[in-house]
Coordinates of C-alpha atoms in Angstrom, one line a residue:
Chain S
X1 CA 0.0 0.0 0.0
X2 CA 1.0 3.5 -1.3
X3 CA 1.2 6.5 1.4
X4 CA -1.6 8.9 0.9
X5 CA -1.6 12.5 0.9
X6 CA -4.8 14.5 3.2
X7 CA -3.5 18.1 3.1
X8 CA -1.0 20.6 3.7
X9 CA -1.6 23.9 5.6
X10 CA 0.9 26.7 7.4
X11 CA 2.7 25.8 11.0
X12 CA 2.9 28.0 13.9
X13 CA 6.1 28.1 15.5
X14 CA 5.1 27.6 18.7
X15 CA 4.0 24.4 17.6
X16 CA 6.8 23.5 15.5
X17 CA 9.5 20.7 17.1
X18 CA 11.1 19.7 14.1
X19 CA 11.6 23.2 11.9
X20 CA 12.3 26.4 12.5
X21 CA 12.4 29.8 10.8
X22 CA 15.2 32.2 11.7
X23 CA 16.1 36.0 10.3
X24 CA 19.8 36.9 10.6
X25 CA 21.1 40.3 10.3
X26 CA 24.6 40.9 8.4
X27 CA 26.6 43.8 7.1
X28 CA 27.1 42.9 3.0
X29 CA 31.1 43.5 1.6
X30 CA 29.7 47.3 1.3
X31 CA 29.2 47.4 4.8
X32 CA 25.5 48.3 4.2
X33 CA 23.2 46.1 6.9
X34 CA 20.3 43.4 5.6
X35 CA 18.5 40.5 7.2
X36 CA 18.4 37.6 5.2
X37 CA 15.2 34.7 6.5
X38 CA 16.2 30.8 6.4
X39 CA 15.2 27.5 7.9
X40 CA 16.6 25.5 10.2
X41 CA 16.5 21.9 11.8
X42 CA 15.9 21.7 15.3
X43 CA 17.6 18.5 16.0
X44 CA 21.2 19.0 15.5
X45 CA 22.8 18.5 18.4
X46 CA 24.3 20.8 21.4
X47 CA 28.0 21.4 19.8
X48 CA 27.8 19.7 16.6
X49 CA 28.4 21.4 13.3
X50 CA 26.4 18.8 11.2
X51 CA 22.7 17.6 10.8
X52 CA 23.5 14.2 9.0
X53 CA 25.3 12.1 7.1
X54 CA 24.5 10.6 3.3
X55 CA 26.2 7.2 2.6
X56 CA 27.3 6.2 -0.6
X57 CA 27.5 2.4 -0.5
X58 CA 28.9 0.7 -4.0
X59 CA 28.0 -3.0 -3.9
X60 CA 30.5 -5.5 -6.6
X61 CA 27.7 -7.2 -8.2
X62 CA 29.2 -9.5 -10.9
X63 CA 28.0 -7.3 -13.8
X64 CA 29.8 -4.4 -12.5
X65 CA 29.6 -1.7 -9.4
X66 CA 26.2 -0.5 -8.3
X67 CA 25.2 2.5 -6.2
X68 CA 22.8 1.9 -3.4
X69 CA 19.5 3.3 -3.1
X70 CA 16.4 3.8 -1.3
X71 CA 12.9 4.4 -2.1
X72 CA 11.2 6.9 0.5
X73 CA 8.1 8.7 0.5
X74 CA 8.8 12.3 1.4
X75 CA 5.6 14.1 3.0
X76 CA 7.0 17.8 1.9
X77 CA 6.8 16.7 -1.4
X78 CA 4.3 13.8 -1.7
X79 CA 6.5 11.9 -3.7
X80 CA 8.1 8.7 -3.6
X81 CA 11.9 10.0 -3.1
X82 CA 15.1 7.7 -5.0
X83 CA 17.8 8.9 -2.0
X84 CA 21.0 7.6 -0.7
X85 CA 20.7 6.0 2.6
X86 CA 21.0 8.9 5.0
X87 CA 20.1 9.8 8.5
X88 CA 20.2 12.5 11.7
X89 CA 23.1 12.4 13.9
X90 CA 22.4 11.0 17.5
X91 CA 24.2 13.3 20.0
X92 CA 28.0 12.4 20.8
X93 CA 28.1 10.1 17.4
X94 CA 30.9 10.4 15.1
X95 CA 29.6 10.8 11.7
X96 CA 31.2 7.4 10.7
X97 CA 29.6 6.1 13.7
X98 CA 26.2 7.6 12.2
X99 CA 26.6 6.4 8.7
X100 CA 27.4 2.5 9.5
X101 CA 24.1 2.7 12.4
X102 CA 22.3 4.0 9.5
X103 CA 23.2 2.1 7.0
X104 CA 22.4 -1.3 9.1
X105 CA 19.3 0.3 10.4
X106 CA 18.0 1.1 6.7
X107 CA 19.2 -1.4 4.2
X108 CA 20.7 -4.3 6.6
X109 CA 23.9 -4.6 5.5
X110 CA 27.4 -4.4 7.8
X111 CA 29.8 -2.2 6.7
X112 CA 33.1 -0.5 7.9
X113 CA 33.5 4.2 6.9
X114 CA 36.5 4.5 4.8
X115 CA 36.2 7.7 3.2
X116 CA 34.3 11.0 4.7
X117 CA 33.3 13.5 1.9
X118 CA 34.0 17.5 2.5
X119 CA 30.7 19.1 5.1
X120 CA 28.1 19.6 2.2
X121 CA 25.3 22.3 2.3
X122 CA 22.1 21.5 0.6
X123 CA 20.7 24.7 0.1
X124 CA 22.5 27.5 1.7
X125 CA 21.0 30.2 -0.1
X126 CA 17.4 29.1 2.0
X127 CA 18.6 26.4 5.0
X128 CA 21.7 25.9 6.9
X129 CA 21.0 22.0 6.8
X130 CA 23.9 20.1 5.7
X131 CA 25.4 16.6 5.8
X132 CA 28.5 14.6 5.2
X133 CA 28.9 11.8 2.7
X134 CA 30.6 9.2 4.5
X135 CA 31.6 6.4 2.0
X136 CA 30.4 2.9 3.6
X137 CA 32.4 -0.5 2.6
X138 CA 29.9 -3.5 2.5
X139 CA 31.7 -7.0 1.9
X140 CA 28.9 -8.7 -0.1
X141 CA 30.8 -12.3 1.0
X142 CA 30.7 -11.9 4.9
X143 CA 27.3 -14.0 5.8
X144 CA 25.8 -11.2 7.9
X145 CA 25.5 -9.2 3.9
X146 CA 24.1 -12.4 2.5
X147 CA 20.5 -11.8 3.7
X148 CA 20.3 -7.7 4.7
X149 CA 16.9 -7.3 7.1
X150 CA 16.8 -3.6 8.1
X151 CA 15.3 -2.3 10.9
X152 CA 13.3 0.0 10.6
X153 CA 11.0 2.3 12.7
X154 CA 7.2 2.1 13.0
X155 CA 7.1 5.2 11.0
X156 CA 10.0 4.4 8.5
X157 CA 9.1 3.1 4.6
X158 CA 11.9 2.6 2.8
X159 CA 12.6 0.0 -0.1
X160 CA 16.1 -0.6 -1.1
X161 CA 17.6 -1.4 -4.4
X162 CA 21.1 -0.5 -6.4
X163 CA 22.0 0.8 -9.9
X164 CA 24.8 0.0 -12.0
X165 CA 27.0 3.1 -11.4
X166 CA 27.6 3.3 -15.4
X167 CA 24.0 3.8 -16.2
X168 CA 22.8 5.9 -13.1
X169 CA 22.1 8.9 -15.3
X170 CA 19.8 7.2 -17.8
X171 CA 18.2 5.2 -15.0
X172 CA 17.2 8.7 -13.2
X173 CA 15.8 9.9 -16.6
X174 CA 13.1 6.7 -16.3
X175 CA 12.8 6.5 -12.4
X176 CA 11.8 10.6 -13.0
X177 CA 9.1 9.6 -16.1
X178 CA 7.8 6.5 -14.1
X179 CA 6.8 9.5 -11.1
X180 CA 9.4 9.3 -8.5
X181 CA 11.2 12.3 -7.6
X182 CA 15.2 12.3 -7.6
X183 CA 17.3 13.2 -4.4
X184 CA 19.9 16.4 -5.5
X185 CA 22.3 14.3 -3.6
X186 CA 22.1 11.3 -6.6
X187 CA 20.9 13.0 -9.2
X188 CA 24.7 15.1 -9.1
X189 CA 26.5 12.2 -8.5
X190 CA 25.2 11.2 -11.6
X191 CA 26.0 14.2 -13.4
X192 CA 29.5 13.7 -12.4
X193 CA 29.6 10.4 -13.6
X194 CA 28.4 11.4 -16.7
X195 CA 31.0 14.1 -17.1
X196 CA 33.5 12.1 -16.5
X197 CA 32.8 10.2 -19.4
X198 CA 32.1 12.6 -21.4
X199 CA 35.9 14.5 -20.5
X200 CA 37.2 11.0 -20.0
X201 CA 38.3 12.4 -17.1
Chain A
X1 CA 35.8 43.6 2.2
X2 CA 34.2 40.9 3.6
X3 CA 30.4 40.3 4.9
X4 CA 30.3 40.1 8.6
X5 CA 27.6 38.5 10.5
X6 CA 25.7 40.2 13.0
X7 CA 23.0 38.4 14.5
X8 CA 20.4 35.6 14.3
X9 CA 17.2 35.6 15.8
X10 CA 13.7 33.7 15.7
X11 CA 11.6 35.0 12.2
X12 CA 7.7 36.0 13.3
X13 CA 6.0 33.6 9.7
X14 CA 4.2 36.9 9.5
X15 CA 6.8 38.9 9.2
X16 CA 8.0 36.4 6.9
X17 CA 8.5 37.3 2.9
X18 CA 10.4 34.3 1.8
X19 CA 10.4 31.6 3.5
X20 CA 7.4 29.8 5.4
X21 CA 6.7 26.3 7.8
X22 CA 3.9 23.8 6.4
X23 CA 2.7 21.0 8.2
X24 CA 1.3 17.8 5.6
X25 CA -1.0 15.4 7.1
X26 CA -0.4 11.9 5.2
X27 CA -1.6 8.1 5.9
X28 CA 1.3 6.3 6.2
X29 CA 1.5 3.1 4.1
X30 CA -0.2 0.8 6.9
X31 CA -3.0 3.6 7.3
X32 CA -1.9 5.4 10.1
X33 CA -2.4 9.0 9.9
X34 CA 0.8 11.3 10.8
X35 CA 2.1 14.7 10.1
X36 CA 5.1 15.6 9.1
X37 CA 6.8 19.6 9.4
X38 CA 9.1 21.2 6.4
X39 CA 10.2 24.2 5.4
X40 CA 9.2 25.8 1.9
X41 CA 10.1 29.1 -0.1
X42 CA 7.4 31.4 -0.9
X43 CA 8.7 32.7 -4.5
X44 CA 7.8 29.5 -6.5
X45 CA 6.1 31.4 -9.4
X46 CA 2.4 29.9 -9.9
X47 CA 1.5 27.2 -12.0
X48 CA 5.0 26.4 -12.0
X49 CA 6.7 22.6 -9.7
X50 CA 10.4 24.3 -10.0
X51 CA 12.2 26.9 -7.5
X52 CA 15.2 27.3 -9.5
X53 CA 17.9 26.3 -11.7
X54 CA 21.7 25.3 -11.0
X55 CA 24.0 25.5 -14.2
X56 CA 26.7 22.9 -15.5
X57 CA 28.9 25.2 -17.7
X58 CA 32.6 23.6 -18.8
X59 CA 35.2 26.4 -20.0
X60 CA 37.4 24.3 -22.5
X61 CA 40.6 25.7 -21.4
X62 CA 44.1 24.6 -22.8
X63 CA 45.1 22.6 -19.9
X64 CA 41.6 20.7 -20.1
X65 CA 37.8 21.3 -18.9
X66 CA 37.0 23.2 -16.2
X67 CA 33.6 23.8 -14.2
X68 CA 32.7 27.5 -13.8
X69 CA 32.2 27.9 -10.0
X70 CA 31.7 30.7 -7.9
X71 CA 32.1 32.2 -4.2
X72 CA 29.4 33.5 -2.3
X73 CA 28.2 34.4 1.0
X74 CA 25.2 33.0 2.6
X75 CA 23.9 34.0 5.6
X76 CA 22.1 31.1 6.6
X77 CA 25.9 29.5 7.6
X78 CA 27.9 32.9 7.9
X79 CA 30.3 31.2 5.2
X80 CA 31.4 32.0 1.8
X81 CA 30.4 29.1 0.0
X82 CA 31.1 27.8 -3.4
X83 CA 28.4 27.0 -5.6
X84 CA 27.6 26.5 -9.0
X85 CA 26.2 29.6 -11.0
X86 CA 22.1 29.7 -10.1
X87 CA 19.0 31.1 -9.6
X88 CA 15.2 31.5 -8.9
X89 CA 13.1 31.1 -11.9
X90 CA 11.0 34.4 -13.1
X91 CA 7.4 34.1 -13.8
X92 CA 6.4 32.2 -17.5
X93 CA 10.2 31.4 -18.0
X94 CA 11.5 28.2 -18.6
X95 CA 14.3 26.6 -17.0
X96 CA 16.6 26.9 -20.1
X97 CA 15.8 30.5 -20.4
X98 CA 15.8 30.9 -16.6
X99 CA 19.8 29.3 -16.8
X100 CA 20.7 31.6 -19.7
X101 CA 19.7 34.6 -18.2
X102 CA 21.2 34.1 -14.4
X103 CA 24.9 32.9 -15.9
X104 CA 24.6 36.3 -18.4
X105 CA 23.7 38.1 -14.8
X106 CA 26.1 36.4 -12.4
X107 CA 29.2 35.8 -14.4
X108 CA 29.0 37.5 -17.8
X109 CA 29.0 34.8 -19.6
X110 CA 26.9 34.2 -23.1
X111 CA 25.8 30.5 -23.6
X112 CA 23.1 29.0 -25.2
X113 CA 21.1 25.4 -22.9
X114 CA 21.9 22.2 -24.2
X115 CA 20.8 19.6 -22.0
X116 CA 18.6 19.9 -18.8
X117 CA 18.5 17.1 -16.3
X118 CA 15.7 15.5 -14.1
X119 CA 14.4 17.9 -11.1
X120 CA 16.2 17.5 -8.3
X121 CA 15.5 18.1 -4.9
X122 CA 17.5 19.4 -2.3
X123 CA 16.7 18.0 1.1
X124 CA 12.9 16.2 0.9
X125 CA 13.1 14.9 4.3
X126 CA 13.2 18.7 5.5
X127 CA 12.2 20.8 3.1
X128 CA 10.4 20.9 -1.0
X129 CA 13.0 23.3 -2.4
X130 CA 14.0 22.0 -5.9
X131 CA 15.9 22.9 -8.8
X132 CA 16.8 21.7 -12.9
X133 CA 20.7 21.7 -13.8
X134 CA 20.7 23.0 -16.7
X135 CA 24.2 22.4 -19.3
X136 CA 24.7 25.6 -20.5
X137 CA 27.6 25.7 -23.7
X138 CA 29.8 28.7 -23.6
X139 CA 32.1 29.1 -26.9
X140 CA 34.8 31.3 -25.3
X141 CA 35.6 32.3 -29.3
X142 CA 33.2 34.2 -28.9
X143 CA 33.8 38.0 -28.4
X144 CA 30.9 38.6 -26.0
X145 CA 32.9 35.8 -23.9
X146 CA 36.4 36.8 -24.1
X147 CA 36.0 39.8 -21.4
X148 CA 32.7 38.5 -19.4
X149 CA 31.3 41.0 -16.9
X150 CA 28.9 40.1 -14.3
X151 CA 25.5 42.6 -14.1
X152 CA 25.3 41.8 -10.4
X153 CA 22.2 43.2 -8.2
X154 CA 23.2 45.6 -5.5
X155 CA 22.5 43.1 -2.8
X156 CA 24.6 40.7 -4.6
X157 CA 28.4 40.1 -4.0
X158 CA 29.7 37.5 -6.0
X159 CA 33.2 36.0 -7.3
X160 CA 33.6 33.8 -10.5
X161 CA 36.1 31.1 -11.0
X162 CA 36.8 27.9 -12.3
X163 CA 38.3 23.9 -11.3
X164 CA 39.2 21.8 -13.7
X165 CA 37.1 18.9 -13.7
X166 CA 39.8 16.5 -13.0
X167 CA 40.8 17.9 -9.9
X168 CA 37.6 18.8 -8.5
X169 CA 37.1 16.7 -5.2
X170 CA 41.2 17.6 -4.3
X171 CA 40.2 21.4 -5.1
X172 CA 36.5 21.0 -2.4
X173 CA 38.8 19.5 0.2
X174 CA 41.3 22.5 0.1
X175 CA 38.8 24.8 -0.2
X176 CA 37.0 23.8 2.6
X177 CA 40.0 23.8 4.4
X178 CA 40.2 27.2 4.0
X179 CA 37.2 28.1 5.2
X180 CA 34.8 28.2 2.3
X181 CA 31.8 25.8 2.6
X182 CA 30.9 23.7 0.4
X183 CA 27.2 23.7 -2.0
X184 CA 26.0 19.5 -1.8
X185 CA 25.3 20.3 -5.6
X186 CA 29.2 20.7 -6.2
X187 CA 30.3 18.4 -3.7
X188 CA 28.4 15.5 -5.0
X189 CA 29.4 16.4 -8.6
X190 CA 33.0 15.9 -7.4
X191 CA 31.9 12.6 -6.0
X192 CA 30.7 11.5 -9.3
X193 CA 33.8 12.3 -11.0
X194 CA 35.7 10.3 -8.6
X195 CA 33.6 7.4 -8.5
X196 CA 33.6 7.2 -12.3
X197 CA 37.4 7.2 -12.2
X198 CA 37.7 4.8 -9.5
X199 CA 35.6 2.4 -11.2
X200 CA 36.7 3.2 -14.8
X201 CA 33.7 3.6 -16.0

């Protein structure tokens, strides 16, 4: 069964725990004063920089190296979402730490942080939220990887599935025309890929 | 000179011109009702499912490809932060013409849209904020291209410059060591490029 949609309507602060709105005052390089308005999370923790982490997981299938992925339905856009796996930071967790928990919790599988991307703003121009890609090693022949259960919450959906890395772009293309909406996060990675290519980089 | 942050304080939503908290009420997929809070911006033109556009433009320099970048500060993080060009889309414009116009306006530069990919969306879980990359071709024979000049607003402060493509993810990483932050659009572009290599795709 699909999630459904009711309706959509404006959020008083007083009664927001998630979200918040914020104005902040600056002088520009002219030294001339101006507020600028934003969104923020309210869950980042006491003395952390970082809201999350995104994990980029490649499993070695014999055909070749596939990205995994996640089907989520988003409320804020009522749309089935094709993310990476990706997830809130518990106070005092490393963000390795938060990327392998995540990872198990989400898609099953066991894996070991060996690379940690640059901090990455989604949207800086409207939201200070922000994440780290934390590149996850799965070994597909350990036996806990053989049969990945996640574990998810009661209020967590999520299907996972992977993409051959060298067809990502055109596969975004269809997942777009078949309805589902494409994660900024992915849908670059695969612009890069494609770049690549086309520089032979 | 630089911008210099001043202060950040709760926004009243109605003293709010840009930004604005929604709650959606949805039925999970066993049936359970929930609600879910996100952040949206009000300047979505009507009629129209896009925020903005991001542009993809490679100057073919001597030494090899390079994506045009550029520096600015965002007051939602109190960083300078290096983005791709980009902008909010005008009412009855289309993406393509949307991209043509801002990379005239923010760096100068004439190019005509060559390929636009799926919409992407910047952070679903938190907010509905989306945008097209748009390719934008520059022929730097061109004479309009050989001297480019920005037609910046007065609020606007920003610096042009370009990466090559092959060093890209080396280039974020010193950058952001630096101090600049990093856009998630750029970043993960760099993370395409290095996957593709890595896997010799």
């Amino acid at each position: 069964m699909a999630a459904k949609f009711l309706s959509r309507g404006p959020l008083d602060p007083q009664d927001a725990k998630w979200t918040k709105l914020v104005l902040s005052t600056y002088k520009d390089p002219n030294g001339v004063e101006r507020t600028w308005e934003s969104a923020e999370r309210q869950t980042r923790p006491d003395n952390c920089e970082i809201d999350g982490v995104g994990i980029v997981t490649i499993l070695n299938k014999e055909s070749g190296p596939e990205l995994l992925l996640q089907k989520q339905y988003r409320p804020p856009i009522d749309k089935v979402v094709i993310e990476v796996p990706a997830g809130l930071i518990d106070p005092n967790e490393t963000v390795e730490q938060c990327a392998v928990r995540e990872l198990k919790e989400e898609t099953g599988y066991v894996g070991v942080a060996e690379q940690t991307s640059s901090v990455m703003y989604n949207d800086p121009g409207f939201c200070n939220t922000n994440l780290n890609m934390v590149h996850v090693r799965v070994d597909m022949s350990l036996p806990e990887n053989q049969n990945p259960k996640p574990e998810l919450e009661e209020n967590e959906f999520i299907e996972c599935f992977s993409v051959p890395l060298a067809t990502l772009f055109e596969e975004m293309k269809k997942l777009e025309q078949q309805g589902y909406a494409i994660d900024a996060r992915v849908g670059t990675i695969a612009e890069g890929i494609e770049l690549a290519r086309r520089f032979k980089l």
